Short mmCIF file of C-alpha atoms in Angstrom, two decimals:
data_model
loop_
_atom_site.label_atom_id
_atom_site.label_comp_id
_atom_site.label_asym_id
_atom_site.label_seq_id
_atom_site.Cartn_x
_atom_site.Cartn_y
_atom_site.Cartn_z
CA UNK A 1 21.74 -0.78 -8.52
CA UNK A 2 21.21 -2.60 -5.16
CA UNK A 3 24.04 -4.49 -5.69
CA UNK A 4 26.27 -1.63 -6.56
CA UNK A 5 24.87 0.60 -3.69
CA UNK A 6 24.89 -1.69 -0.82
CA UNK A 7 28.47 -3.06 -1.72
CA UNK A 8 29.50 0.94 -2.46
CA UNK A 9 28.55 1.60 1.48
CA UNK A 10 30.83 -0.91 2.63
CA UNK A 11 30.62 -1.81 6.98
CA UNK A 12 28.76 -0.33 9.44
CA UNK A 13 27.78 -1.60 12.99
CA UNK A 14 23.94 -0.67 12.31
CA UNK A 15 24.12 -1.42 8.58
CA UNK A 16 23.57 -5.06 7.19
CA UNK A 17 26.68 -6.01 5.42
CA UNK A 18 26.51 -7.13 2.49
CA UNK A 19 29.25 -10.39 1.55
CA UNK A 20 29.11 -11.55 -1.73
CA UNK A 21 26.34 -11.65 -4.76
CA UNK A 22 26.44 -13.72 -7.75
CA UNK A 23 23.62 -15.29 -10.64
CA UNK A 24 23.06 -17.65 -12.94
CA UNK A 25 20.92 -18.55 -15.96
CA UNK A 26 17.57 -17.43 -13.82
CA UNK A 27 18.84 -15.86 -10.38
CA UNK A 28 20.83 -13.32 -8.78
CA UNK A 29 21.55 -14.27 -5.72
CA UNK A 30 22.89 -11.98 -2.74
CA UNK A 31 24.88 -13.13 0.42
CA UNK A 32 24.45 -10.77 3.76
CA UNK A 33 24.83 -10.42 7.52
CA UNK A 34 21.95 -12.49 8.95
CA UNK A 35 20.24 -10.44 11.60
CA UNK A 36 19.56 -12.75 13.60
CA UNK A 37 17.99 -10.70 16.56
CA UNK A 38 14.85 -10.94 13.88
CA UNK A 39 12.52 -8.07 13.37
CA UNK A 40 13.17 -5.06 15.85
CA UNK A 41 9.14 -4.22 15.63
CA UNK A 42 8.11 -7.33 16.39
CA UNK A 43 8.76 -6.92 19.47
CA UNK A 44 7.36 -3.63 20.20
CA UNK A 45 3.52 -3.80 21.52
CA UNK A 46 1.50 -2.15 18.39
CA UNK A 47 -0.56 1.37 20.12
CA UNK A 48 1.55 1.58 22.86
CA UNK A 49 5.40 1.33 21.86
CA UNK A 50 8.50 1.04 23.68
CA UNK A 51 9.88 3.55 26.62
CA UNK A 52 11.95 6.56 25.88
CA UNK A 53 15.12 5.54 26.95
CA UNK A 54 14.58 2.77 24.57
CA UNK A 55 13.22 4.57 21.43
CA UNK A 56 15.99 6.98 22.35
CA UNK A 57 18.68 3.66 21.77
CA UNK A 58 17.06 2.91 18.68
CA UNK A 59 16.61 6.21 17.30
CA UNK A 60 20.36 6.63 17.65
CA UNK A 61 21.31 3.71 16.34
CA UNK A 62 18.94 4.55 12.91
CA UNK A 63 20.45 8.16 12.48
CA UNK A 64 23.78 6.80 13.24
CA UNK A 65 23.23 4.58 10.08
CA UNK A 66 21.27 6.67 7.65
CA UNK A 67 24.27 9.69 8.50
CA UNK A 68 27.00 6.96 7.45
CA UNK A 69 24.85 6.19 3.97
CA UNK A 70 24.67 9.63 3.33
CA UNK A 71 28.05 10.78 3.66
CA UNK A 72 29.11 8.08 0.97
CA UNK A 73 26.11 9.86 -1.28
CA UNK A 74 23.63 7.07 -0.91
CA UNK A 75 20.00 7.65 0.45
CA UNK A 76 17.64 4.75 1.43
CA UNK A 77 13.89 6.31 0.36
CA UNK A 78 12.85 3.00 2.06
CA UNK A 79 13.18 3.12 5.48
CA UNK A 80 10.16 2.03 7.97
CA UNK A 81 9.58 -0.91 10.45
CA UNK A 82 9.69 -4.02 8.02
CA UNK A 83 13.38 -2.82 6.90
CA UNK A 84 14.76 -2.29 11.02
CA UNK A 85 16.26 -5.49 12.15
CA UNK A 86 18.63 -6.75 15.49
CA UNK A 87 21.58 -8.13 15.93
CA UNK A 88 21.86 -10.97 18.05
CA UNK A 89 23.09 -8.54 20.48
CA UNK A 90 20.19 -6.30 19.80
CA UNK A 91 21.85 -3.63 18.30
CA UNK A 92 19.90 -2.13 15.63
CA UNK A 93 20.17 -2.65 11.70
CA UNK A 94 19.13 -1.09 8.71
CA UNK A 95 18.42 -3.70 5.67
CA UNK A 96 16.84 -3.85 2.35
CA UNK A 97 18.60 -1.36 -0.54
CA UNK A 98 16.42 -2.00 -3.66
CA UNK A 99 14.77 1.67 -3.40
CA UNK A 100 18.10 2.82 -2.64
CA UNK A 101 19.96 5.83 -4.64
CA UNK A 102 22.96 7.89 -5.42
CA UNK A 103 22.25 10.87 -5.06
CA UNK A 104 25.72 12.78 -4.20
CA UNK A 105 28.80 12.16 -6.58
CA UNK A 106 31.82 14.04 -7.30
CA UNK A 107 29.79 17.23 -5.06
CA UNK A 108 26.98 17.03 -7.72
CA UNK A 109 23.67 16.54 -6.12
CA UNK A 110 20.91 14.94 -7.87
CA UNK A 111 16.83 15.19 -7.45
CA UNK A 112 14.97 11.82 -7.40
CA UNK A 113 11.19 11.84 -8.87
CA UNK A 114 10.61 7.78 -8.24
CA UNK A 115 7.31 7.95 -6.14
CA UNK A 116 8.67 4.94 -3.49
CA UNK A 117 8.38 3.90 0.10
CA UNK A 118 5.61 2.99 2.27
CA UNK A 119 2.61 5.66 2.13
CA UNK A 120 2.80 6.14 6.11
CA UNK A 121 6.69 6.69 6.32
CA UNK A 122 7.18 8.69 2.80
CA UNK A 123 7.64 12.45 3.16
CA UNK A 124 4.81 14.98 1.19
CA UNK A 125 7.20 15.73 -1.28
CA UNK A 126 7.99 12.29 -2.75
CA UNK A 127 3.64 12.20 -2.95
CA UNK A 128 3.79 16.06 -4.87
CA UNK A 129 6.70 14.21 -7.51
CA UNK A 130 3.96 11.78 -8.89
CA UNK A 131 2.35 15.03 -10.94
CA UNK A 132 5.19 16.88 -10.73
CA UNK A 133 8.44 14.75 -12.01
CA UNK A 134 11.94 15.92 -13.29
CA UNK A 135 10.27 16.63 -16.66
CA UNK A 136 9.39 20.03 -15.24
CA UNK A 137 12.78 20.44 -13.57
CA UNK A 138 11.58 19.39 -10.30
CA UNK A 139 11.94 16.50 -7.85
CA UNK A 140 13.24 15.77 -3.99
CA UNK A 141 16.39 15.42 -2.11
CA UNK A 142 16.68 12.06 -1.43
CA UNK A 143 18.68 12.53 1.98
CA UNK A 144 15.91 14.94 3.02
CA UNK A 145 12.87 12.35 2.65
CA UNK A 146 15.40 9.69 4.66
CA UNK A 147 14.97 12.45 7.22
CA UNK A 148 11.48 12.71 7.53
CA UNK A 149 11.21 9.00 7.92
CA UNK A 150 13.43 8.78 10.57
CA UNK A 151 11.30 10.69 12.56
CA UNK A 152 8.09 8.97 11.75
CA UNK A 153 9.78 5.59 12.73
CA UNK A 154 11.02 7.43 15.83
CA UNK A 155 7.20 8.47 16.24
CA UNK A 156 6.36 4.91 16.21
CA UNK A 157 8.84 4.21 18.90
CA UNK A 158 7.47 6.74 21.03
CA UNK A 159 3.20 5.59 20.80
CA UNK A 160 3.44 2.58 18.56
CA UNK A 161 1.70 3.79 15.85
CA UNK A 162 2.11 6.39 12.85
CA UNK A 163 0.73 9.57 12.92
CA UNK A 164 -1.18 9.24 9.20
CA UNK A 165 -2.04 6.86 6.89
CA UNK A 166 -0.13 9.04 4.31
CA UNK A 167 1.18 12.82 4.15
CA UNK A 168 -1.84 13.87 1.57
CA UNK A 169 -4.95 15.78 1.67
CA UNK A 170 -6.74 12.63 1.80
CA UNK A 171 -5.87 11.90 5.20
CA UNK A 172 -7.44 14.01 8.09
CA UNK A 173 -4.10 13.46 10.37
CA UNK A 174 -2.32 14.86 8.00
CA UNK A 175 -4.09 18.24 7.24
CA UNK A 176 -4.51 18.72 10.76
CA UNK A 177 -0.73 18.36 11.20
CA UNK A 178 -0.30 21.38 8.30
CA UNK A 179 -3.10 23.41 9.49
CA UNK A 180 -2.16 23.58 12.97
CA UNK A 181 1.86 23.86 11.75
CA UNK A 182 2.40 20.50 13.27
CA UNK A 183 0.75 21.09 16.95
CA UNK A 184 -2.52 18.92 16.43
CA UNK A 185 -4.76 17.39 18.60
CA UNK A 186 -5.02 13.89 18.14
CA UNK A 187 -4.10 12.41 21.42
CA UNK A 188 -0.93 10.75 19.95
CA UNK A 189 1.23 13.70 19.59
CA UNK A 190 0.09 14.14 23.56
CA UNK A 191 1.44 11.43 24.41
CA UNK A 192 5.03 12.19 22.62
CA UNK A 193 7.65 13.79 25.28
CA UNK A 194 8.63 16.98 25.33
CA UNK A 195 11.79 17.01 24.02
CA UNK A 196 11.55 14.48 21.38
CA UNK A 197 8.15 16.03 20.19
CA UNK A 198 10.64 19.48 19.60
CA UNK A 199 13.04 17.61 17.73
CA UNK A 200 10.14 15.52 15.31
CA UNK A 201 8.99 18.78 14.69
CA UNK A 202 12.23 19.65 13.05
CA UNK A 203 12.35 16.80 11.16
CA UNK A 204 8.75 16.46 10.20
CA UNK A 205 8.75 20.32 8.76
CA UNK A 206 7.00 20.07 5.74
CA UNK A 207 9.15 23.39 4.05
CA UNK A 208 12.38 21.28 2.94
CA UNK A 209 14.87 24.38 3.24
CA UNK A 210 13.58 24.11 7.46
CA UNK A 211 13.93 21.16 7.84
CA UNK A 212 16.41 19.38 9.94
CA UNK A 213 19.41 17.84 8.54
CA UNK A 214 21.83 15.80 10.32
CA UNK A 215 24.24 18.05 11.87
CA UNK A 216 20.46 19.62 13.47
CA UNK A 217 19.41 16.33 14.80
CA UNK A 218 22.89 14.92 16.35
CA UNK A 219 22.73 18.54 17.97
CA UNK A 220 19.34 18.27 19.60
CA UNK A 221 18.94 18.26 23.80
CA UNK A 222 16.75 14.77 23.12
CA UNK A 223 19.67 13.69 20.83
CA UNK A 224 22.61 14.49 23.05
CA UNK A 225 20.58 13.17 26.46
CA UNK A 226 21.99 10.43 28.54
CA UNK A 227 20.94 6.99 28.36
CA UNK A 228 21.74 4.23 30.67
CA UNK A 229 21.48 1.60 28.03
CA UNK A 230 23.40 2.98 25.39
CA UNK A 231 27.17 3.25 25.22
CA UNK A 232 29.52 6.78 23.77
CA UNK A 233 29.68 4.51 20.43
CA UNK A 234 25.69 4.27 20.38
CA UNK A 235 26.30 0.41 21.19
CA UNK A 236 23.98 -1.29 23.48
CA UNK A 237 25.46 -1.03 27.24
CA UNK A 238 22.70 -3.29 28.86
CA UNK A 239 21.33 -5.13 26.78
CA UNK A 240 19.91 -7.90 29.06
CA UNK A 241 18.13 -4.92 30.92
CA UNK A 242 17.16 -3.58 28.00
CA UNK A 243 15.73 -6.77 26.84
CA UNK A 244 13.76 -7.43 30.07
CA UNK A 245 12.12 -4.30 29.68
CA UNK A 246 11.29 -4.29 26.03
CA UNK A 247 10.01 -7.95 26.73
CA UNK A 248 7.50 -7.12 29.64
CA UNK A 249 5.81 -4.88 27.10
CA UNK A 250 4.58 -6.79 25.30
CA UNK A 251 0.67 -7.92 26.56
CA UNK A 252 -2.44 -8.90 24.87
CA UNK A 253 -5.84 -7.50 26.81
CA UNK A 254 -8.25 -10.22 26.91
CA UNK A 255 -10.84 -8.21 28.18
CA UNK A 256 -10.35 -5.64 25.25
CA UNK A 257 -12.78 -4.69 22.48
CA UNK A 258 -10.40 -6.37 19.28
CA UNK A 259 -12.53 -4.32 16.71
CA UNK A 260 -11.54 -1.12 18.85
CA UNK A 261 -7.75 -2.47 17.94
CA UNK A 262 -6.54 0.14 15.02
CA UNK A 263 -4.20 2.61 13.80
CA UNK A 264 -6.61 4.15 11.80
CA UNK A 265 -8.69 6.53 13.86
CA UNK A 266 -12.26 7.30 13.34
CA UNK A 267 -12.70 10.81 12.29
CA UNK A 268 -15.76 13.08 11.81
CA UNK A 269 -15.23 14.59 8.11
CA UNK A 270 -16.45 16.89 5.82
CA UNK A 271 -14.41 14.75 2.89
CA UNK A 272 -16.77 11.30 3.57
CA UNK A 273 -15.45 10.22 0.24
CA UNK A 274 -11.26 10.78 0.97
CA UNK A 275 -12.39 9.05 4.29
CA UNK A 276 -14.34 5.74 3.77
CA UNK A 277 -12.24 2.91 4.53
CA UNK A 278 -14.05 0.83 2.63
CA UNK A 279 -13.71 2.88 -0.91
CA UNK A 280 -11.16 1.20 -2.88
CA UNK A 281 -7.77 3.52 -2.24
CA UNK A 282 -6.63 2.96 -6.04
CA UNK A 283 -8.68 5.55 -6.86
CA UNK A 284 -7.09 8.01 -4.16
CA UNK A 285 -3.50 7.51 -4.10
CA UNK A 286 -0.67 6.78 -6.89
CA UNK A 287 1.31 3.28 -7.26
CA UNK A 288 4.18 3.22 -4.99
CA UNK A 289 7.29 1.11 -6.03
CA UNK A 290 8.25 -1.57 -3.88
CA UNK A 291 11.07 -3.64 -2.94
CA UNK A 292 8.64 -6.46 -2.79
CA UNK A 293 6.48 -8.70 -5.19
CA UNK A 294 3.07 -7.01 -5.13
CA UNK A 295 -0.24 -9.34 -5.33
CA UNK A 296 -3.38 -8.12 -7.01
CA UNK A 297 -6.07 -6.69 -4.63
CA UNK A 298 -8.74 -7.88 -7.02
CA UNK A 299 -7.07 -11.49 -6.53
CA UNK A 300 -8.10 -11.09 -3.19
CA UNK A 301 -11.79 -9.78 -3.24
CA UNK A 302 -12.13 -12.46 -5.76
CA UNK A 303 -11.56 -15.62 -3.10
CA UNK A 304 -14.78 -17.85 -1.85
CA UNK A 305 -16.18 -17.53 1.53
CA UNK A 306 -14.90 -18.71 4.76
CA UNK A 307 -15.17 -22.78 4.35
CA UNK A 308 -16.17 -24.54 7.80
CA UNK A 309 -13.19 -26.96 8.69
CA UNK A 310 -15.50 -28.60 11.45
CA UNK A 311 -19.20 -29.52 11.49
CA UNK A 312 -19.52 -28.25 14.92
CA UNK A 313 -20.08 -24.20 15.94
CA UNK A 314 -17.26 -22.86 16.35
CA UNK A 315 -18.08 -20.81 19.23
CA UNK A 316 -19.22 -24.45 21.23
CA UNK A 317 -16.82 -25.17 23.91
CA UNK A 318 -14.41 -27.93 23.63
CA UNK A 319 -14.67 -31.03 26.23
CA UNK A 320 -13.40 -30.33 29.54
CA UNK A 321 -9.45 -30.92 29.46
CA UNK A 322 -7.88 -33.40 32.35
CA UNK A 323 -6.46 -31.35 34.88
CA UNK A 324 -3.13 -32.89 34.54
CA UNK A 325 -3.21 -32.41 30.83
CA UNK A 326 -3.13 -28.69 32.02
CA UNK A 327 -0.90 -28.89 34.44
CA UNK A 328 2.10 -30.39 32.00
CA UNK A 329 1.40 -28.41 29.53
CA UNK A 330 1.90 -25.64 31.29
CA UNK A 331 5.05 -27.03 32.92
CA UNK A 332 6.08 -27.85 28.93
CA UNK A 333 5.39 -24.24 28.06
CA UNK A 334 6.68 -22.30 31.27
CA UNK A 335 10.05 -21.51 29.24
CA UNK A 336 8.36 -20.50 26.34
CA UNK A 337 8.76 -16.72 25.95
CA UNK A 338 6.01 -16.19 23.76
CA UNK A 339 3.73 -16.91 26.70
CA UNK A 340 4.34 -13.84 28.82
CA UNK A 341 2.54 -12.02 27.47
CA UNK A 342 -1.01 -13.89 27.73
CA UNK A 343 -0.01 -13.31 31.58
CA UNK A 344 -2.06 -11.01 33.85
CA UNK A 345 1.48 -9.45 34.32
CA UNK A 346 3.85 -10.37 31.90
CA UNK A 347 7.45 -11.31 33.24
CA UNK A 348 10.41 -12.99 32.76
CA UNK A 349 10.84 -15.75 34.26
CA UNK A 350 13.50 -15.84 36.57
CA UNK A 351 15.07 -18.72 35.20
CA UNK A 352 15.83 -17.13 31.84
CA UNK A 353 17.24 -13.68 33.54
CA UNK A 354 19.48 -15.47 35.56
CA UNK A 355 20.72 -17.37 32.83
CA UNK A 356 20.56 -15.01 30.26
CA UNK A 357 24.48 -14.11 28.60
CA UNK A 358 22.71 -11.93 25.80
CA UNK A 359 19.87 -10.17 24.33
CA UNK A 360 18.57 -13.15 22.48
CA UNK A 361 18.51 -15.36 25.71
CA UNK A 362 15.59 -12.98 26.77
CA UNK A 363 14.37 -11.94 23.31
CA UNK A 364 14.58 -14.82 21.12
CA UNK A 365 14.52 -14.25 17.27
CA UNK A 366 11.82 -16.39 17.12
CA UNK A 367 8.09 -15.01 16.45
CA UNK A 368 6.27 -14.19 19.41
CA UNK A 369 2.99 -13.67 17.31
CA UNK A 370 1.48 -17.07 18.48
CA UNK A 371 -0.32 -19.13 20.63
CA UNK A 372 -0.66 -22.50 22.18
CA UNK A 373 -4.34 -24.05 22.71
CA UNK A 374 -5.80 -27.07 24.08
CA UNK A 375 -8.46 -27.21 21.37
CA UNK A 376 -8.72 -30.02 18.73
CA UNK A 377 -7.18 -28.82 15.42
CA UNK A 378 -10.71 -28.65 13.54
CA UNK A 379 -12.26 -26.94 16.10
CA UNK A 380 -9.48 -24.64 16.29
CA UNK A 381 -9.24 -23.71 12.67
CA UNK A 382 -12.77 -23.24 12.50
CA UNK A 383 -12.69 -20.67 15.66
CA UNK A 384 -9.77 -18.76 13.92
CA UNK A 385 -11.73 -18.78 10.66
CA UNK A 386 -14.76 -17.38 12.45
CA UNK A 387 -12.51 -14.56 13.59
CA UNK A 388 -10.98 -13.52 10.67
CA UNK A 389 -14.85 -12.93 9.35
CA UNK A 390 -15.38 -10.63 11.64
CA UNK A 391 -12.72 -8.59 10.79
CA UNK A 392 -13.19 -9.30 7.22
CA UNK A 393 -10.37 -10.55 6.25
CA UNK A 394 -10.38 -13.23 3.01
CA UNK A 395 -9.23 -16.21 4.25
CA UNK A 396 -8.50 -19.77 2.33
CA UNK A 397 -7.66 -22.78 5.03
CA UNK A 398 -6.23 -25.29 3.31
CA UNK A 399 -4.83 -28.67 4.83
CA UNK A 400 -0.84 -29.16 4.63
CA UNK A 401 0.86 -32.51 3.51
CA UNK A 402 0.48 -33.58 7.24
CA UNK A 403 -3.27 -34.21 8.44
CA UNK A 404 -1.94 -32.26 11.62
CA UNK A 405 -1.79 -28.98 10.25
CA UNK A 406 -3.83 -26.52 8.63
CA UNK A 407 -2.11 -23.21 6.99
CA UNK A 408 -4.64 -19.95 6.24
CA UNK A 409 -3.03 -18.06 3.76
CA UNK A 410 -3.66 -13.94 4.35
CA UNK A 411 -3.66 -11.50 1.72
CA UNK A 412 -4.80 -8.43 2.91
CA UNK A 413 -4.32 -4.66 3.80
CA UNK A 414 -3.43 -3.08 7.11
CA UNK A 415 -5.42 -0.55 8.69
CA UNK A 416 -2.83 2.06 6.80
CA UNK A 417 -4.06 0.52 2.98
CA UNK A 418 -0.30 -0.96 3.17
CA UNK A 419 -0.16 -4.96 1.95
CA UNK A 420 -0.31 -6.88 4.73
CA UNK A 421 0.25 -10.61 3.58
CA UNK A 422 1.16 -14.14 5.45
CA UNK A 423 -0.06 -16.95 6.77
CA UNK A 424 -1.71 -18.41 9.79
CA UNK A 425 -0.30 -22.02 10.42
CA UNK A 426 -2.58 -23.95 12.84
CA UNK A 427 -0.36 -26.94 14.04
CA UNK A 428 -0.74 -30.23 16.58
CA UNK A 429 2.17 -30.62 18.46
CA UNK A 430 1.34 -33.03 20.74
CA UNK A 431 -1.47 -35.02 21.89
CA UNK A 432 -4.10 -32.33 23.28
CA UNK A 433 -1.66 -29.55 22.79
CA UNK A 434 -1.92 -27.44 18.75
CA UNK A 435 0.03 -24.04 18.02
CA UNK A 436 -1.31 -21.17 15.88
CA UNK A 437 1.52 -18.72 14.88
CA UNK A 438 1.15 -15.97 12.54
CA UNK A 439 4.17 -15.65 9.93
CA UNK A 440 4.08 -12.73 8.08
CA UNK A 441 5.47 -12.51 4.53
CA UNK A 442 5.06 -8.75 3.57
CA UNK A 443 4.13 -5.79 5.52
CA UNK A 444 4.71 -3.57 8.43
CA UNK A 445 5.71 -5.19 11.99
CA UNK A 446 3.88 -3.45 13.96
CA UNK A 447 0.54 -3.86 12.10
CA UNK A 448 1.05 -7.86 11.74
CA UNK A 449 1.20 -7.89 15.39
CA UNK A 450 -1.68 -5.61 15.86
CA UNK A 451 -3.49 -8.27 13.64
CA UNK A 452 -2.54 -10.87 15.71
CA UNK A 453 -3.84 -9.43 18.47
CA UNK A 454 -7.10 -8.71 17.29
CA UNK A 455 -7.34 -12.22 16.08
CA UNK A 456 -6.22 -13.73 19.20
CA UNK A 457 -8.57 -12.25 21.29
CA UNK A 458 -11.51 -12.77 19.72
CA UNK A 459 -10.44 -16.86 19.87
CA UNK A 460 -9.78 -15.88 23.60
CA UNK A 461 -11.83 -18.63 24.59
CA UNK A 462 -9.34 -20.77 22.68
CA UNK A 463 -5.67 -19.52 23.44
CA UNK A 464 -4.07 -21.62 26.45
CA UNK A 465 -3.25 -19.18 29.18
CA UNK A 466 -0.28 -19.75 32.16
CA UNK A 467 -2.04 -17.96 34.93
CA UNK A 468 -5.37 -19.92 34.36
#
C-alpha cells in the first residue's frame, strides 16, 4: 500500500518523490528523493522553537503538501517531526507513507479505525477508534486527523514543544485543553501569537463537524499574512537569511539545571496513578502502529548496570591541556557549525555568510547534536556514562572494531512515552582532540536534541568550548 500510495501522489515541491521500487527473494526495496537538507527539527532548539515568520514558512509549506495528498484521496495519519525533512534548499518535505491511506475514490469516502501515529501528534478520535472500531459502524476521517496534526506540528514550531503527551484523559494538558474549550493555562499556549493561536484553535477543535478543513485554514489572517522569506509559490525567498536565523537559535545553557530540561510538565493531580511517570504506560494507553521496527521495553529494563570504562572518577578533572593544543584546536574547529552553539552568543561566522550560495552552506545536513572534547576517550566515556545515570537512561558502552572509539547504544523513551532509540558514538579524532555525537535511529527530533542537551550539560566540564 505504500508503494501504491506514494507512487499514486505523483510530484510535489514539498512531497518526497518517490522514483522507482523493486524486490527480490527477501527485500523490497524503494528508490526516493534524498532530502538532503536532513531533518527540519533538528535544527529547531527543543522548548523554545523557531520565530514566527519562520514557523509561518514551514507551516505553509506542510499544508501546501498535506492539501495536494488529499485532493488525490490520500491522507498521511503519520505526520509529526521525525517524518518533516529539507531540501538542500531548505524547502520543506513531507516523507514516510507506510501509515498512509485512501480514503477518497470515485467521491466515496471511507472511515479508517487503524489506531496509528505518534501519541502526541494523533487527534482524540483516532485514540476513541481503539474501543470503538468500524465493527460498530464507526471510525475517523482520515483527512480530518491530518488536520489536527498539522496544527500540533505548527504548535511545535511556535514553543518547541507539544502541548500533551497524548489527547486522552490520562494526560492533565489535555483535559485542561477540553475543559477550558481550548483556552488553558499552561504557559505554552501564552506564549503562542495571537493570530496563529486563533487559527490552532480551529484546527485543534475536538467536535470534527467544527473543525477546520483546508479551504478554513488557507483562508485564515495568520495563513494569508506576509512573509519576507517566503515566495507567492510558498518557496523559500531567502533562504540564506532564513538559515542564519534558524541557525543562531540554536544554544545549549551551561549554566542550566539539565534535569529541569523536559516536555513533560510537572503537574499537581488528583489522578496520581494516570500521572506517575514512572508507572509503566502499557497499562494506560493502546498499541499504536508504526512505520518503524519497535524494540521491546522489557529488553530494555532488562540490561546490566552502567559498566565503568575507566578506573578513575569520572567527575576527576583531566590533566591540564597545553595551551597551544587549545589554541589549534580551536582554529581546527572555528568552521565547524556545530560549535555555535556552545558560544556565549551563537553566530555565524562571517566567513561562512559571506560565502554561503545556499541554505546548506549555513545549515549543513550534517548532525549538529555533538560535541568536541579535549578529554581522553576513557575518561570521556566514563563521564557520559555517569550522565546518562542520572537521567536514568540504560546504557551498554561497548568498544568498536577500532580501540579509538566507543559506541553507547540508547534504547529508551522520551519524556512523551514515545521510543526514543540511537546511539552515542564517542570517537578520537586526533591526538588530544575525541568527538561525541548523538545519532538517533527512531524517534522525535526535537526530543533527541532535548536529550542531547541534557546530556551535554551535565558533561559540561567535558565539552570543548570556542569562547573559553
Amino acid at each position: 500500500m505504500e508503494v501504491a500510495l506514494h507512487k499514486h501522489i505523483g510530484h510535489h515541491n514539498n512531497i518526497i518523490y518517490f522514483h522507482e521500487t523493486g524486490e527480490d527473494d527477501c527485500w523490497r526495496w524503494i528508490a526516493m528523493e534524498l532530502a538532503e537538507g536532513g531533518d527540519l527539527f533538528d535544527k529547531i532548539e527543543a522548548d523554545e522553537g523557531v520565530g514566527e515568520d519562520i514557523a509561518h514558512v514551514y507551516f505553509c509549506q506542510l499544508v501546501n503538501a498535506v492539501g495536494y495528498m488529499h485532493s488525490k484521496g490520500v491522507a498521511h495519519r503519520d505526520i509529526k517531526p521525525e517524518n518533516i525533512l529539507l531540501s538542500a534548499d531548505g524547502n520543506l518535505k513531507i516523507a514516510d507513507f507506510g501509515l498512509a491511506t485512501l480514503y477518497e475514490y470515485r467521491g466515496e469516502t471511507k472511515l479508517s479505525s487503524t489506531l496509528c501515529g505518534s501519541p502526541p501528534y494523533i487527534a482524540p478520535e483516532v485514540v476513541k477508534c481503539s474501543s470503538r472500531g468500524k465493527s460498530k459502524g464507526e471510525g475517523y476521517r482520515a483527512d480530518v486527523v491530518d488536520i489536527w496534526s498539522c496544527g500540533v506540528v505548527l504548535f511545535v514550531l511556535l514553543v518547541g514543544n507539544t502541548p500533551w503527551d497524548s489527547p486522552t484523559d490520562e494526560s492533565y494538558e489535555f483535559v485542561e485543553y477540553v475543559k477550558t474549550n481550548s483556552k488553558p493555562t499552561d504557559e505554552l499556549w501564552e506564549r503562542l501569537p495571537v493570530a496563529a493561536l486563533s487559527l490552532l484553535r480551529g484546527m485543534m477543535k475536538i467536535d470534527t463537524a467544527n473543525r477546520f478543513t483546508m479551504d478554513d485554514i488557507r483562508r485564515h489572517p495568520w495563513f494569508t499574512r506576509e512573509n519576507p522569506y517566503m515566495c507567492a509559490d510558498y518557496k523559500l525567498s531567502n533562504p540564506l537569511n532564513l538559515a542564519t536565523t534558524m541557525f543562531e537559535s540554536l544554544h545549549i545553557d551551561f549554566n542550566r539545571d539539565p534535569l529541569s530540561l523536559s516536555s513533560q510538565p510537572q503537574r499537581t493531580t488528583t489522578n496520581t496513578s494516570a500521572m506517575d511517570l514512572d508507572e509503566p504506560r502499557s497499562s494506560l494507553k493502546p498499541k499504536f502502529s508504526s512505520t518503524q521496527p519497535e524494540y521491546p521495553v522489557e529488553d530494555m529494563l532488562d540490561w546490566d548496570g552502567l559498566p565503568r570504562l575507566s578506573s578513575q572518577s569520572a567527575f576527576s578533572q583531566p590533566k591540564a591541556t597545553d595551551s597551544d593544543h587549545v589554541m589549534f584546536l580551536s582554529e581546527r574547529l572555528s568552521q565547524d557549525p556545530s560549535m555555535s552553539q556552545f558560544s556565549m552568543t551563537p553566530s555565524v561566522p562571517i566567513s561562512r555568510t559571506q560565502n554561503a550560495q545556499n541554505f546548506q552552506d549555513i545549515v549543513p545536513a550534517s548532525r549538529l547534536t555533538r560535541f568536541a572534547s579535549t578529554w581522553p576517550l576513557g575518561l570521556l566515556a566514563t563521564r557520559v556514562c555517569e550522565a546518562l545515570q542520572l537521567l536514568h537512561v540504560p546504557a551498554s558502552p561497548k568498544s568498536s572494531d577500532s580501540a579509538d572509539a566507543v559506541v553507547i547504544q540508547i534504547r529508551t523513551q522520551d519524556d512523551r512515552k514515545c521510543p526514543l532509540h540511537g546511539n552515542i558514538i564517542i570517537e578520537s579524532i586526533t591526538d588530544g582532540h575525541a568527538e561525541v555525537e548523538f545519532v538517533k535511529v527512531k524517534g522525535d527530533p526535537l526530543e533527541w536534541r532535548r536529550f542531547f542537551k541534557k546530556v551535554t550539560i551535565l558533561c559540561k566540564d567535558a565539552v570543548f568550548k570556542p569562547d573559553t
